[in-house]
mmCIF file of C-alpha atoms in Angstrom:
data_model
loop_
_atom_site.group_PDB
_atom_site.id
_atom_site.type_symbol
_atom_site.label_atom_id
_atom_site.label_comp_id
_atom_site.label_asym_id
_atom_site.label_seq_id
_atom_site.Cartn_x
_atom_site.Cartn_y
_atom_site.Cartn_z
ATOM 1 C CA UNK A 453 117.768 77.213 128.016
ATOM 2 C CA UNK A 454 114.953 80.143 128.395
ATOM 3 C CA UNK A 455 113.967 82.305 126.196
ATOM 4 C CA UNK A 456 114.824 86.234 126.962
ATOM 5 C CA UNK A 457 112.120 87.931 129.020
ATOM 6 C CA UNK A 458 110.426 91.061 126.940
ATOM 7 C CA UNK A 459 108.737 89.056 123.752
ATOM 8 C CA UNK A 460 105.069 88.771 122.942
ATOM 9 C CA UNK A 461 103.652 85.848 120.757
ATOM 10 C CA UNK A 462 100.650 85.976 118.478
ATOM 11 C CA UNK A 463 98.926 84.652 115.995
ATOM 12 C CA UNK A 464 98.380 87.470 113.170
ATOM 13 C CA UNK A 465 96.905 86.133 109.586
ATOM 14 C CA UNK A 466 97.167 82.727 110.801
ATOM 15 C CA UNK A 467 101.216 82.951 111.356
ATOM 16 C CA UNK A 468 102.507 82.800 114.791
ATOM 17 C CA UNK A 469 104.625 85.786 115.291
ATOM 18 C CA UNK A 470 107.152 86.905 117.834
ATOM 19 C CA UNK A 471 107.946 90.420 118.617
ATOM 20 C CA UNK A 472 110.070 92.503 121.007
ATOM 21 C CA UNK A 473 108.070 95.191 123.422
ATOM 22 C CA UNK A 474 109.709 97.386 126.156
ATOM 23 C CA UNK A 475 112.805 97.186 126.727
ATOM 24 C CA UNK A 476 113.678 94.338 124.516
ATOM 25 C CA UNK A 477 112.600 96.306 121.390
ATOM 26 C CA UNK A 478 115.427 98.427 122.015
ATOM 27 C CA UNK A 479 117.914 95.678 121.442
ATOM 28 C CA UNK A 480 116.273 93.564 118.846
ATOM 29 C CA UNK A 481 114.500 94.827 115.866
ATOM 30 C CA UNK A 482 113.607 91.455 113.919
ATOM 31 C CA UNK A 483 110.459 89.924 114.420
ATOM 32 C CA UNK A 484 110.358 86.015 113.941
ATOM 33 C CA UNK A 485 108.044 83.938 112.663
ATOM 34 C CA UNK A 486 106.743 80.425 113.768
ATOM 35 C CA UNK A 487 105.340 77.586 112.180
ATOM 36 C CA UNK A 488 103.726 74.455 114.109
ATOM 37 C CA UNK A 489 106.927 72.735 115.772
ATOM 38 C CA UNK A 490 107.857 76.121 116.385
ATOM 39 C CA UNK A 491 105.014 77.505 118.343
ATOM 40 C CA UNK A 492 104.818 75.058 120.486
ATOM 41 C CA UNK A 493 108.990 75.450 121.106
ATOM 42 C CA UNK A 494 108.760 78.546 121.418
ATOM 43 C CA UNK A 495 106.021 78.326 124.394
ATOM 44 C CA UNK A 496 108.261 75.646 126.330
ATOM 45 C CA UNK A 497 111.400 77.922 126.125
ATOM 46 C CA UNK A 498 109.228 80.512 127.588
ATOM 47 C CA UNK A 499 109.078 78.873 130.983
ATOM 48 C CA UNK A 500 112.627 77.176 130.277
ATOM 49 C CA UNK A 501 114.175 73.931 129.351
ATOM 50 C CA UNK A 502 116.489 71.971 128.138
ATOM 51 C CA UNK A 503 116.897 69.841 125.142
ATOM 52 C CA UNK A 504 116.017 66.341 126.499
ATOM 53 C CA UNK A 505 112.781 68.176 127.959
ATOM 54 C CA UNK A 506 111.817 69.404 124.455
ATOM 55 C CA UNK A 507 112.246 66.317 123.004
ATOM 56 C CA UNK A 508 110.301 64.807 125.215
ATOM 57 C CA UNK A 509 107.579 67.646 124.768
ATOM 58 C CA UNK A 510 107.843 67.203 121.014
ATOM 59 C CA UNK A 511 107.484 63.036 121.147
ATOM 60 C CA UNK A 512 104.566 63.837 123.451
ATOM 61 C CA UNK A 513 102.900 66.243 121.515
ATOM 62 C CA UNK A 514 103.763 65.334 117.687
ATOM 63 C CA UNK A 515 102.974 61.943 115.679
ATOM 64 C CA UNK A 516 106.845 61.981 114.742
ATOM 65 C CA UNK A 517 109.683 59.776 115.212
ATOM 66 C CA UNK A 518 113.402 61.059 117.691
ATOM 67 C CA UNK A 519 115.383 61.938 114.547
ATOM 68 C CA UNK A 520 112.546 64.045 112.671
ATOM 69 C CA UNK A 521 111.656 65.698 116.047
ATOM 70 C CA UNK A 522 115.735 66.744 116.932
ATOM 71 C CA UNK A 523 115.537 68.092 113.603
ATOM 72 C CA UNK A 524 112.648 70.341 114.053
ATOM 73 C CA UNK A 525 114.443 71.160 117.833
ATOM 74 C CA UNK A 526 117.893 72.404 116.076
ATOM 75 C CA UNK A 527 116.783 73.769 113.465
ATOM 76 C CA UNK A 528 114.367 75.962 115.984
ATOM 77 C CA UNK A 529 117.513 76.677 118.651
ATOM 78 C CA UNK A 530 119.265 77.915 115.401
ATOM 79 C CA UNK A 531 117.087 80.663 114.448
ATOM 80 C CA UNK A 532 116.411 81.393 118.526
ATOM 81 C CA UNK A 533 120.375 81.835 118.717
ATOM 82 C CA UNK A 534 121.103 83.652 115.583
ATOM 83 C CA UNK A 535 118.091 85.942 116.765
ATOM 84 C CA UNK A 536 119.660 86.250 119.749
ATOM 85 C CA UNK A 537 117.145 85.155 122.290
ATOM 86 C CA UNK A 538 118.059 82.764 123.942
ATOM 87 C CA UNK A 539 119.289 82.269 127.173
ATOM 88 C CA UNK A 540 121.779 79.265 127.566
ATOM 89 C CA UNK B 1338 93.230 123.141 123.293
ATOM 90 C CA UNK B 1339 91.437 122.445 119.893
ATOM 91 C CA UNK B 1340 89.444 119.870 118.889
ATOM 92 C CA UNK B 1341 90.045 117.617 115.788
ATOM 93 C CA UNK B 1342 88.470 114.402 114.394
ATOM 94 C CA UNK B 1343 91.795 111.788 113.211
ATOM 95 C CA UNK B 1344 90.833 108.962 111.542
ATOM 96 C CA UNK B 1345 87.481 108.805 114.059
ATOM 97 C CA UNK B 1346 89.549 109.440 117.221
ATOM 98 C CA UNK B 1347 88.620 112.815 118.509
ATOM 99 C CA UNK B 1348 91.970 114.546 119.395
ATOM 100 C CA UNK B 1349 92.901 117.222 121.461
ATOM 101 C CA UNK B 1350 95.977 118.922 120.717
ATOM 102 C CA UNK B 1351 97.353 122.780 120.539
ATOM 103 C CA UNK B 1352 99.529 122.963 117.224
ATOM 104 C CA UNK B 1353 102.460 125.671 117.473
ATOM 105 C CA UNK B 1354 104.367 125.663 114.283
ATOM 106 C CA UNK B 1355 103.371 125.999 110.604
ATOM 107 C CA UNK B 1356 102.999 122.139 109.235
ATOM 108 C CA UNK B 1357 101.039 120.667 111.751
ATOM 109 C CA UNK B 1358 98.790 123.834 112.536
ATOM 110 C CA UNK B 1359 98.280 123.777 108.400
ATOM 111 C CA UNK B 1360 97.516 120.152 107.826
ATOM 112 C CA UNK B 1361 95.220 119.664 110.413
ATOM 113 C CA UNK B 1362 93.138 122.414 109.575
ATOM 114 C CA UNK B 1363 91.340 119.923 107.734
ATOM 115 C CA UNK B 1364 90.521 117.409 110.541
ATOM 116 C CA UNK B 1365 89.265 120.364 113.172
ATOM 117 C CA UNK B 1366 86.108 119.272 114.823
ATOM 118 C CA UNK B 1367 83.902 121.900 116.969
ATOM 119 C CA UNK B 1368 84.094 122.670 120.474
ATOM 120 C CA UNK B 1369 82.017 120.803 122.987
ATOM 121 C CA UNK B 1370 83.124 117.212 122.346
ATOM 122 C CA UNK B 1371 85.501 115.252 124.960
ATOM 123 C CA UNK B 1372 88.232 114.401 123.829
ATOM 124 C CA UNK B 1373 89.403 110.455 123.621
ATOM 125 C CA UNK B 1374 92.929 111.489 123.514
ATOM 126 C CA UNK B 1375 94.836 114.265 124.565
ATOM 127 C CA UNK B 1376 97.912 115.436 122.478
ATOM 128 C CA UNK B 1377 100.071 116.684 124.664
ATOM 129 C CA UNK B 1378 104.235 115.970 124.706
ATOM 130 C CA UNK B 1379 106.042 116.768 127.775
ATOM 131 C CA UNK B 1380 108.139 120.252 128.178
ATOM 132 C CA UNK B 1381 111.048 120.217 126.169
ATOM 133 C CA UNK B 1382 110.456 117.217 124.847
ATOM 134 C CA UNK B 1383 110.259 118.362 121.065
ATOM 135 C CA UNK B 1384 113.380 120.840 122.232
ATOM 136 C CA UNK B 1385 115.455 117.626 122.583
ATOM 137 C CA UNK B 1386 114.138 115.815 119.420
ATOM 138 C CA UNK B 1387 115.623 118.718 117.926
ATOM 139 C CA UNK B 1388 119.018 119.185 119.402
ATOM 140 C CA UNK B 1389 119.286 115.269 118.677
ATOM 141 C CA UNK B 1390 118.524 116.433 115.188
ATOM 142 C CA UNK B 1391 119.774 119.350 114.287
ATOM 143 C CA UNK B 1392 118.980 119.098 110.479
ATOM 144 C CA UNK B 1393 115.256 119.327 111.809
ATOM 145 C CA UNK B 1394 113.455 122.582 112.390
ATOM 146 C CA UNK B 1395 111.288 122.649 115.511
ATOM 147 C CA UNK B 1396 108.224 123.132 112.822
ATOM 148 C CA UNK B 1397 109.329 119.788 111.815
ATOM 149 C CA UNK B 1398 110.235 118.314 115.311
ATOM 150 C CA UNK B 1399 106.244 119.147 116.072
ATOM 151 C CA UNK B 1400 105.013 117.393 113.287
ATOM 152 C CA UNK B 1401 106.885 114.065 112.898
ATOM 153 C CA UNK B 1402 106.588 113.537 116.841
ATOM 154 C CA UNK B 1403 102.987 114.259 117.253
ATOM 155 C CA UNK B 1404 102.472 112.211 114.594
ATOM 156 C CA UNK B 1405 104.581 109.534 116.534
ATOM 157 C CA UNK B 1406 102.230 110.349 119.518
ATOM 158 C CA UNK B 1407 99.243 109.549 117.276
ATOM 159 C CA UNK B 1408 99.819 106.326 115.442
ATOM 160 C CA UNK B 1409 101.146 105.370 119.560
ATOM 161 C CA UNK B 1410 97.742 105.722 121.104
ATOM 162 C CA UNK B 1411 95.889 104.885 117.817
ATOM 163 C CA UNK B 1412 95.912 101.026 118.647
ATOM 164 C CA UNK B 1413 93.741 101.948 121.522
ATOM 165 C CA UNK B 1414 90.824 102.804 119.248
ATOM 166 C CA UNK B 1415 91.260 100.117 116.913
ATOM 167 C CA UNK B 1416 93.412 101.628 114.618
ATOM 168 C CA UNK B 1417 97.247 101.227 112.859
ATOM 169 C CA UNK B 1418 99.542 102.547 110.957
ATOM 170 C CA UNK B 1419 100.699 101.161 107.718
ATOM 171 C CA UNK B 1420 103.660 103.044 106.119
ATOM 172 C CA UNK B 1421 102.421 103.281 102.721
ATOM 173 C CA UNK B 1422 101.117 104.824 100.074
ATOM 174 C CA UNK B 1423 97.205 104.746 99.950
ATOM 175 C CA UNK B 1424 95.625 106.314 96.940
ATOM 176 C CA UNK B 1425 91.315 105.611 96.959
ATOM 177 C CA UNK B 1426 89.764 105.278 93.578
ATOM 178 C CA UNK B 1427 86.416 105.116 93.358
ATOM 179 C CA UNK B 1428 85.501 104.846 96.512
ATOM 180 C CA UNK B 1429 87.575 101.904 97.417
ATOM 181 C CA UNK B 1430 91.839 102.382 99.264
ATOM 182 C CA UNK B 1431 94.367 100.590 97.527
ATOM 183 C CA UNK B 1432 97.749 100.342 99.570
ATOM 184 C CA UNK B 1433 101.006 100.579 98.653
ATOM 185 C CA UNK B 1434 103.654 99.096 101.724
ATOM 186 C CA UNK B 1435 107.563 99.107 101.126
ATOM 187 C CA UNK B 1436 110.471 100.731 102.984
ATOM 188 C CA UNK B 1437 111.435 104.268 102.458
ATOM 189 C CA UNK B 1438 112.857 105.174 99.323
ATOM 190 C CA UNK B 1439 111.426 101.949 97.273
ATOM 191 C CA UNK B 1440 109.070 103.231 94.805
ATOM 192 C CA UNK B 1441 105.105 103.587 96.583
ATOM 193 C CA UNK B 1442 104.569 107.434 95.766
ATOM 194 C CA UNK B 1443 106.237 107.152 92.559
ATOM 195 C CA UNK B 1444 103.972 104.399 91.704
ATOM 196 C CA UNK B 1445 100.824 105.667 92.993
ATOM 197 C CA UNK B 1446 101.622 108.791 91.527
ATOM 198 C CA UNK B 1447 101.336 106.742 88.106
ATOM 199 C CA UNK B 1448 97.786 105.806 89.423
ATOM 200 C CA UNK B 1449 96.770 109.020 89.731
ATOM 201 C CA UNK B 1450 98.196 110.166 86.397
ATOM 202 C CA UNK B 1451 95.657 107.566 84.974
ATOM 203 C CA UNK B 1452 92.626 108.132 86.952
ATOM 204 C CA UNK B 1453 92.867 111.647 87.466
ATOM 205 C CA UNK B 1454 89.552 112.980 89.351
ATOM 206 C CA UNK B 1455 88.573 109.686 90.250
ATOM 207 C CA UNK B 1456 91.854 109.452 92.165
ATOM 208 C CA UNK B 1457 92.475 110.599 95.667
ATOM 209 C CA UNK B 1458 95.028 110.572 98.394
ATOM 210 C CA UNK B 1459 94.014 109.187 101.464
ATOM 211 C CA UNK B 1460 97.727 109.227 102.766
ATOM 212 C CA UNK B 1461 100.471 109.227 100.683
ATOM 213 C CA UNK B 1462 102.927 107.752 103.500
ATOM 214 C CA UNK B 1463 101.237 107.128 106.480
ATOM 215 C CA UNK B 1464 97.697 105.905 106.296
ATOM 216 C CA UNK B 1465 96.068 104.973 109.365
ATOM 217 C CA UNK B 1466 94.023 101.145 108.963
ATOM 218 C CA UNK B 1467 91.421 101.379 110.887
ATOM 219 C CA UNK B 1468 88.410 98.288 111.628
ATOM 220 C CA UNK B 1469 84.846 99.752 112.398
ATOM 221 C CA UNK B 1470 81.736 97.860 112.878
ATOM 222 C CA UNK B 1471 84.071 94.334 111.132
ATOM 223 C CA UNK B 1472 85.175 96.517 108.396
ATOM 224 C CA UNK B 1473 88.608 97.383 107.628
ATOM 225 C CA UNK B 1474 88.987 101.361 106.675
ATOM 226 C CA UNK B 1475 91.807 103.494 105.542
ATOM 227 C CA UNK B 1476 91.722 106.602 106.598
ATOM 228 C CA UNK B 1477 93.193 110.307 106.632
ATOM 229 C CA UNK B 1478 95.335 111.752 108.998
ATOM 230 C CA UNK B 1479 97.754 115.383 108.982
ATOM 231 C CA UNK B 1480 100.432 113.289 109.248
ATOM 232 C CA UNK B 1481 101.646 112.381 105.460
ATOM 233 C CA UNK B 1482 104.857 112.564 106.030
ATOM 234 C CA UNK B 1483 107.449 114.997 103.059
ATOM 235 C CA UNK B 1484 103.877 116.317 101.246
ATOM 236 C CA UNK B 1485 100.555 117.052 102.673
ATOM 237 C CA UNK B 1486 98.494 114.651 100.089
ATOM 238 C CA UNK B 1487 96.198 113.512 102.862
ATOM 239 C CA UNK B 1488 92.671 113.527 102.734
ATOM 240 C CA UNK B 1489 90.306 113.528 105.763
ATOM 241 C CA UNK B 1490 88.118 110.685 104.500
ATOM 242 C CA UNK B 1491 87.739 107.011 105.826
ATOM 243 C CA UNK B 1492 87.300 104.419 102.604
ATOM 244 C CA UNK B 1493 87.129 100.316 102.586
ATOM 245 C CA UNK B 1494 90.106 98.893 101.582
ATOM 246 C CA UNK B 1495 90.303 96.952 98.897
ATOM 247 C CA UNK B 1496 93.486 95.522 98.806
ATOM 248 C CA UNK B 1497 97.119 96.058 100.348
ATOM 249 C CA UNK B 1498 100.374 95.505 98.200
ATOM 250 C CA UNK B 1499 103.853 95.015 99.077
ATOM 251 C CA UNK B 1500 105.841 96.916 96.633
ATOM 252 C CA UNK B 1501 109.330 96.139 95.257
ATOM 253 C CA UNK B 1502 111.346 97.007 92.595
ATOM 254 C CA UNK B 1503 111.899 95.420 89.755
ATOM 255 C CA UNK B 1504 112.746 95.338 85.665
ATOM 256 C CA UNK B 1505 109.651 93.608 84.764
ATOM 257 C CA UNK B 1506 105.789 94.917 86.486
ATOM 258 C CA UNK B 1507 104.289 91.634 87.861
ATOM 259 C CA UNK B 1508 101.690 91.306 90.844
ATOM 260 C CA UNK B 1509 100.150 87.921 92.314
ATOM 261 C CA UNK B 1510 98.431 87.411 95.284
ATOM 262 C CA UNK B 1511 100.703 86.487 98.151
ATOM 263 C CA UNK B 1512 99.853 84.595 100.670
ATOM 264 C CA UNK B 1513 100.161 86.011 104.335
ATOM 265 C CA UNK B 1514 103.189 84.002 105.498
ATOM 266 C CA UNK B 1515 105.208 85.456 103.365
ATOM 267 C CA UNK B 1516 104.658 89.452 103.535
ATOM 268 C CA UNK B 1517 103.850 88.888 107.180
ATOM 269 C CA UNK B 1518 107.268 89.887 108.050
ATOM 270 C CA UNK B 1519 107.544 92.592 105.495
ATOM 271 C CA UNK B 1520 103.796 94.401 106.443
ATOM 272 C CA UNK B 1521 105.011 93.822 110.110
ATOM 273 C CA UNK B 1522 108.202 95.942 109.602
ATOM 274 C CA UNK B 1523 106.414 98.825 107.761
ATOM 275 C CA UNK B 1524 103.646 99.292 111.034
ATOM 276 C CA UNK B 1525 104.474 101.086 113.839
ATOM 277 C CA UNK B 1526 105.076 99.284 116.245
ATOM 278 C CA UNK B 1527 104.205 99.973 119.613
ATOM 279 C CA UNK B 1528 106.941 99.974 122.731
ATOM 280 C CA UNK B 1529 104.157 99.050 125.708
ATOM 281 C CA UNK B 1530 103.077 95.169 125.610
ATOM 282 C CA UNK B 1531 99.024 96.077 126.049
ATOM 283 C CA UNK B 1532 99.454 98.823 122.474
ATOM 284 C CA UNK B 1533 101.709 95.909 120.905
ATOM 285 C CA UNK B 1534 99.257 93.262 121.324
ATOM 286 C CA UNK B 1535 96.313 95.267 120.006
ATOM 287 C CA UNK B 1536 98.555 96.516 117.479
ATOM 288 C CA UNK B 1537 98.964 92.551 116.112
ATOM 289 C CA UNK B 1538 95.181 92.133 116.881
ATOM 290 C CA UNK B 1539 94.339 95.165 114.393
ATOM 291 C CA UNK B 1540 96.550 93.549 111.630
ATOM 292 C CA UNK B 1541 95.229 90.113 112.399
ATOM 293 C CA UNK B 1542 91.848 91.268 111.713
ATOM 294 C CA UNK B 1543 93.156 93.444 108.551
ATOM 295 C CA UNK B 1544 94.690 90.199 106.897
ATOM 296 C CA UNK B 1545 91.184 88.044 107.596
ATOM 297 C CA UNK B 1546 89.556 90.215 105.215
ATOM 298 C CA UNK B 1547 91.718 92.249 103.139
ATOM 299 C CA UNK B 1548 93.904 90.593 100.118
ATOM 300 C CA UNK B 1549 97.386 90.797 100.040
ATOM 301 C CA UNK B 1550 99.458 91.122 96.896
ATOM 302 C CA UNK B 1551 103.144 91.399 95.868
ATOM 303 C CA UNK B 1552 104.306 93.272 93.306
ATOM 304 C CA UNK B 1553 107.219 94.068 91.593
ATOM 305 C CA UNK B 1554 107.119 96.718 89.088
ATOM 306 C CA UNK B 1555 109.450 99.539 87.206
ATOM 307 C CA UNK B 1556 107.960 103.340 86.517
ATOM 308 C CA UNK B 1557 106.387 102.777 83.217
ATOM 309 C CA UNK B 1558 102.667 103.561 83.295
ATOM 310 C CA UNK B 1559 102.026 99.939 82.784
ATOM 311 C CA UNK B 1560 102.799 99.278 86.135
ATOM 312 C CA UNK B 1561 99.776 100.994 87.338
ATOM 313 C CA UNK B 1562 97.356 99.086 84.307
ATOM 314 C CA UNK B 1563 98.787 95.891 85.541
ATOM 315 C CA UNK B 1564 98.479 96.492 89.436
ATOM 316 C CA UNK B 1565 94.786 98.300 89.651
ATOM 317 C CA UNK B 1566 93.314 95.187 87.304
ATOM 318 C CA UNK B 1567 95.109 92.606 89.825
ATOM 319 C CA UNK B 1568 93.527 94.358 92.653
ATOM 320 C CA UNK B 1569 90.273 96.036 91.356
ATOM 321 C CA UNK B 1570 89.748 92.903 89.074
#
C-alpha cells in the first residue's frame, strides 16, 4: 500500500496536516488531519508498505500492545481509503 | 505599468477596466520603486475566464483574477489570504472566517453599527494575514470581493473567529485542532508545492500567536456585544 504521489505534510498550530498540491489538488479537495499514530503512518505509507510492516513500525516505535496498535492501523487505512489516497 | 503598495508587496500591474483601476487607486505607490511582483496575466487569459463565465463582465473577469494572481504570489512575501471578514477597531483586526453566504459581513456589519467611527474595514472578504518583524498583521488589499470596504492599512490582529450560524450568540475559545480544518478551507490555497508549504508556514505562525475562537451567533446586535468582549476582553 503507498500513499498517492502529490500530498504535502505539515505541522500547522501543532496539528499535522495533509494537503493536495499540483495536480492532486485537482482531484481531491479535503485536507486531512493527523494525530500521533497517524503521522507517523502517514510517513511510512509515503515510501510504501504493507500492513505487517506497519505493525511492525508501530510495535517499534509506540509503548503499545498488537491489538491497540491494529486498531490505530485500521482505523488510519480507513480514513486514507475513504479519502481516497491510497494506493493498494 | 503602475506602481502600487498591497499589503507591503510593491506591485506592478496595468488595470484596464473600472473595479480594479477604482479600488486600487488607493494602494498606488510613486514611480521609481522595483517592483517585487509583476501583475501581469497572459493574453487572453481573462478573455477565457470570461467565455467560461459568461454571467461575468470582463470588468469583473479583471478583478476577481488579479486578485487570484495576488493572494497566489502573496505567500512569497510572507503573506495569506483568509476569506473573511476583518473589521479593525481601535487599532486592533478582528476576523471573521466562514464559507460564503454564512453570516461574516452581516455580523461585522453589526460591529460597525456599534462602534461607528472607531470601526473600520480592513477587508470585508478577503483580508490578506500578513507576519512582519514576528508580528501577525491584517492588512488591506483592492480586492474585497461584492463591495469595495477595504482599507489600505496594516493592523495587529487580535483575534480570528470561525463564524457559524446559530439560534443562540455564543463564542469560546477553540482550540486549533478543531477549526484547523475549517480556517484551512477558507485560505487560498496555493496549486505549486514551494507557495503551499509557505502558505501552511504563514498560518502556522498565525495560530502561535493569534487566538482562535468559535462562534455561533444569530443577527441581533447582541451578537456583536457578546463576540467583541470575548475577543477584546
Amino acid at each position: 500500500m503507498k500513499i498517492k504521489k502529490g500530498f504535502i505534510k505539515r505541522s500547522v498550530g501543532g496539528t499535522e496536516v495533509v494537503v493536495p498540491v499540483g495536480e492532486a489538488s485537482a482531484h481531491f479537495n479535503a485536507m486531512i488531519t493527523l494525530n500521533g499514530s497517524g503521522s507517523f503512518l502517514w510517513s511510512m505509507l509515503e515510501q510504501g508498505a504493507s500492513e505487517q510492516e506497519l505493525l511492525k513500525g508501530m510495535l517499534d516505535k509506540y509503548d503499545v500492545g498488537e491489538e491497540t496498535a491494529l486498531r490505530d492501523i485500521h482505523a488510519f487505512l480507513e480514513k486514507a481509503r475513504s479519502a481516497g489516497v491510497l494506493d493498494e | 505599468m503602475s506602481l502600487y503598495n498591497i499589503a507591503g508587496v510593491t506591485v506592478s500591474m496595468t488595470p484596464r477596466y473600472e473595479t480594479l483601476t477604482r479600488q486600487s487607486e488607493a494602494y498606488r505607490f510613486p514611480e521609481g520603486k522595483t517592483a517585487d511582483m509583476e501583475l501581469v496575466l497572459p493574453d487572453g487569459y481573462l478573455a477565457g475566464k470570461q467565455q467560461e463565465n459568461p454571467h461575468l463582465s470582463m470588468d469583473d473577469c479583471e478583478y476577481i483574477w488579479y486578485g487570484f494572481e495576488f493572494y497566489r504570489r502573496l505567500p512569497r512575501f510572507g503573506g495569506i489570504m483568509l476569506h473573511s471578514s476583518c473589521i479593525a477597531v481601535d487599532g486592533e483586526a478582528y476576523l471573521f472566517s466562514a464559507p460564503s453566504g454564512t453570516g461574516k459581513s452581516t455580523h461585522t456589519a453589526l460591529w460597525k453599527k456599534r462602534f461607528g467611527d472607531r470601526a473600520l474595514y480592513i477587508n470585508d472578504d478577503k483580508p490578506a494575514l500578513c507576519v512582519a518583524e514576528g508580528k501577525i498583521e491584517a492588512r488591506g488589499t483592492p480586492f474585497s470581493g461584492k463591495t469595495d470596504w477595504n482599507t489600505n492599512l496594516s493592523v495587529p490582529v487580535k483575534g480570528i473567529c470561525v463564524l457559524e450560524r446559530g439560534e443562540k450568540n455564543r463564542i469560546y475559545r477553540a482550540n486549533t485542532e478543531e477549526v484547523l480544518p475549517k480556517l484551512l478551507n477558507q485560505v487560498f490555497r496555493p496549486q505549486n508545492p514551494q507557495d503551499m508549504i509557505r502558505t501552511l508556514e504563514i498560518l502556522d505562525a498565525v495560530l502561535a500567536s493569534v487566538p482562535v475562537y468559535r462562534l455561533y451567533c444569530n443577527i441581533s446586535d447582541e451578537a456583536a456585544a457578546l463576540s467583541y468582549q470575548a475577543m477584546h476582553g
